[in-house]
């Protein structure tokens, strides 16, 4: 079965960086995008960007451009999301999710499997 | 401010039918599929509806989706206590865009 298993909780100081991992299993890692979505406590879902594990190509939400980097290691089927220059507003649960392009009589893109989430706390 | 607009809350009693709306624009819902995600308390979101009205394997047929123009809705019939969760609509708009989420309470 498809599984995405994320690394454990992190506590960081303002200005530092955090790198969260997402290990995929149960499918061919290079056949589907990996997306990152975050959720602050009591808030909604916020999409951060996507990465194609086959090519390494990425696309980031404008809000995170210049601060986020998404990479992968295909030999261990693992994706990474690094966020730099952390501030208190970055405190949130970060999820990785598998992305699928959807074409039939229209088009779309959906996230069909999600990791368990990684809590990142930014505090001095 | 979310790109897609949902009511912040909805409620119903067991057995009732409830609907959750999602409003967007021509660049997202108006030209692409709508997706719905269910997030049970303390868990990761789960894909509930894809391609406007399709259910992934394992999702009960009590859940249904529809789309008209730049709006979409999720209907839950035969409401059960375990349906109490946050529900998010989503679509593609040069990026993934979400609604702000609707907290469904089963009274």
XYZ file of C-alpha atoms in Angstrom:
231
model
C 0.000 0.000 0.000
C 1.085 3.574 -0.661
C 2.719 5.195 2.351
C 4.425 8.507 2.966
C 6.326 8.593 6.254
C 7.680 11.908 7.463
C 10.464 12.798 9.867
C 9.818 13.805 13.449
C 8.936 17.092 15.092
C 11.432 19.948 15.057
C 11.993 22.998 17.223
C 13.940 25.835 15.636
C 14.958 29.356 16.533
C 13.929 32.335 14.407
C 16.267 32.779 11.465
C 17.236 29.108 11.320
C 16.358 26.543 8.649
C 14.448 23.280 8.883
C 14.578 20.248 6.588
C 11.697 17.771 6.661
C 11.872 14.390 4.946
C 9.144 12.271 3.375
C 9.888 8.615 2.586
C 7.640 7.004 -0.018
C 6.819 3.318 -0.357
C 4.286 1.120 -2.118
C 4.598 2.774 -5.534
C 7.243 3.954 -8.011
C 8.620 7.096 -6.381
C 9.615 8.747 -9.659
C 6.155 8.386 -11.234
C 4.290 10.952 -9.133
C 4.937 14.479 -7.878
C 5.509 15.198 -4.208
C 3.752 18.276 -2.849
C 4.153 20.081 0.461
C 1.200 21.595 2.322
C 1.297 23.265 5.708
C -1.314 23.945 8.366
C -0.938 26.318 11.294
C -2.791 25.371 14.463
C -6.518 25.897 13.991
C -6.013 27.176 10.444
C -6.613 25.869 6.944
C -4.402 24.145 4.407
C -1.725 26.144 2.590
C 0.001 24.709 -0.493
C 3.740 25.366 -0.636
C 4.849 23.730 -3.867
C 5.552 20.573 -5.829
C 8.521 18.556 -7.033
C 8.813 16.009 -9.801
C 11.045 13.278 -8.328
C 12.016 12.023 -11.771
C 13.373 15.288 -13.169
C 13.880 17.242 -9.974
C 11.791 20.065 -11.424
C 9.987 22.169 -8.862
C 7.239 24.768 -8.622
C 6.833 26.923 -5.548
C 3.972 29.083 -4.323
C 4.878 32.730 -4.722
C 4.686 33.271 -0.966
C 7.574 30.855 -0.384
C 9.775 31.688 -3.374
C 13.332 32.250 -2.211
C 12.786 30.551 1.139
C 11.791 27.002 0.241
C 13.783 24.291 -1.513
C 12.366 20.899 -2.462
C 14.789 18.084 -3.300
C 14.875 14.325 -3.463
C 17.060 11.246 -3.204
C 15.646 8.694 -5.616
C 17.917 5.897 -4.326
C 15.989 5.913 -1.049
C 12.621 7.177 -2.397
C 12.733 10.211 -0.146
C 11.698 13.809 -0.738
C 12.847 16.779 1.300
C 11.468 20.238 2.005
C 13.808 22.857 3.435
C 12.456 26.181 4.673
C 14.911 28.923 5.607
C 14.815 32.213 7.510
C 12.213 30.785 9.840
C 9.904 33.088 11.763
C 7.229 32.422 14.365
C 4.510 32.463 11.678
C 6.101 29.347 10.150
C 5.061 27.294 13.175
C 2.795 24.673 11.640
C 2.306 21.035 10.738
C 3.964 20.334 7.391
C 2.533 17.563 5.210
C 3.932 15.889 2.128
C 1.371 14.550 -0.326
C 1.524 12.632 -3.581
C 0.281 14.659 -6.527
C -1.526 13.330 -9.574
C -2.330 15.193 -12.777
C -5.945 14.562 -13.717
C -7.140 14.623 -17.339
C -10.447 13.373 -18.625
C -12.955 15.812 -20.102
C -11.308 18.613 -18.170
C -8.137 18.947 -16.114
C -6.965 19.177 -12.556
C -4.438 18.085 -9.997
C -5.073 16.276 -6.768
C -3.291 14.980 -3.700
C -4.239 11.356 -3.185
C -1.934 10.196 -0.393
C -0.638 12.232 2.510
C 2.100 11.824 5.077
C 1.302 11.913 8.770
C 2.589 15.463 9.176
C 5.612 17.006 10.901
C 5.203 19.708 13.527
C 7.725 22.500 13.143
C 7.829 24.950 16.038
C 9.717 28.217 15.651
C 10.436 29.817 18.984
C 13.221 31.774 20.630
C -7.744 34.981 2.610
C -8.374 31.738 0.722
C -8.823 31.690 -3.060
C -11.877 29.434 -2.722
C -14.691 30.434 -0.360
C -16.365 28.006 2.011
C -18.654 28.585 4.995
C -16.611 28.237 8.199
C -19.101 25.886 9.808
C -21.965 23.519 9.119
C -23.985 21.192 11.302
C -26.600 18.487 11.214
C -28.146 15.718 13.249
C -27.525 12.008 12.638
C -29.325 10.790 9.535
C -29.705 14.261 8.039
C -28.339 15.472 4.723
C -25.941 18.413 4.813
C -24.261 20.328 2.035
C -21.078 22.404 2.028
C -20.553 25.007 -0.668
C -17.353 26.143 -2.349
C -17.178 29.252 -4.486
C -14.374 30.156 -6.854
C -13.762 31.879 -10.162
C -13.313 31.189 -13.858
C -9.590 30.545 -13.422
C -10.018 27.726 -10.914
C -13.374 25.993 -10.439
C -14.738 27.444 -13.662
C -12.104 25.733 -15.790
C -10.810 22.787 -13.749
C -11.959 19.891 -11.617
C -12.907 20.336 -7.976
C -11.587 18.090 -5.226
C -12.715 17.607 -1.646
C -10.607 16.570 1.325
C -11.757 15.364 4.721
C -9.608 16.005 7.782
C -10.651 14.125 10.896
C -9.471 15.639 14.194
C -5.747 15.231 14.717
C -5.139 13.467 11.402
C -3.838 14.255 7.924
C -6.279 15.248 5.197
C -7.729 12.476 3.060
C -8.971 12.698 -0.533
C -12.757 12.405 -0.431
C -13.940 13.444 -3.913
C -11.968 13.840 -7.125
C -12.915 15.032 -10.613
C -15.930 16.966 -9.208
C -18.007 13.933 -8.259
C -15.911 10.763 -8.186
C -15.243 8.821 -5.002
C -11.940 7.040 -4.402
C -12.186 3.410 -3.455
C -13.383 3.036 0.129
C -15.277 6.331 0.363
C -18.948 5.633 1.183
C -21.554 6.640 -1.363
C -23.113 8.867 1.313
C -20.575 11.439 0.087
C -21.251 13.119 -3.244
C -19.891 16.111 -5.096
C -21.214 18.421 -7.771
C -20.076 21.442 -9.718
C -21.861 24.166 -11.620
C -20.047 27.067 -13.216
C -17.676 28.561 -10.661
C -19.215 26.851 -7.635
C -19.166 23.355 -6.214
C -20.747 21.549 -3.332
C -20.224 18.497 -1.187
C -23.256 16.623 0.090
C -23.265 14.152 2.934
C -26.389 12.080 3.364
C -27.289 9.840 6.300
C -25.013 11.911 8.522
C -23.032 9.919 11.086
C -21.065 10.998 14.139
C -17.819 9.894 12.503
C -18.383 12.459 9.740
C -17.524 15.230 12.198
C -14.427 16.735 10.584
C -13.050 19.654 8.608
C -13.789 19.616 4.887
C -11.726 21.456 2.283
C -12.423 22.068 -1.373
C -9.522 22.504 -3.783
C -8.832 23.201 -7.431
C -5.972 24.020 -9.772
C -5.315 27.708 -10.528
C -1.699 27.728 -11.734
C -1.105 26.191 -8.330
C -3.132 24.151 -5.883
C -5.679 26.417 -4.183
C -7.773 25.460 -1.191
C -10.902 26.749 0.432
C -10.641 27.945 4.003
C -12.305 24.784 5.278
C -15.684 24.005 6.805
C -15.969 22.502 10.264
C -18.838 20.018 10.272
C -20.446 19.337 13.632
C -22.786 16.395 14.141
C -25.242 17.457 16.840
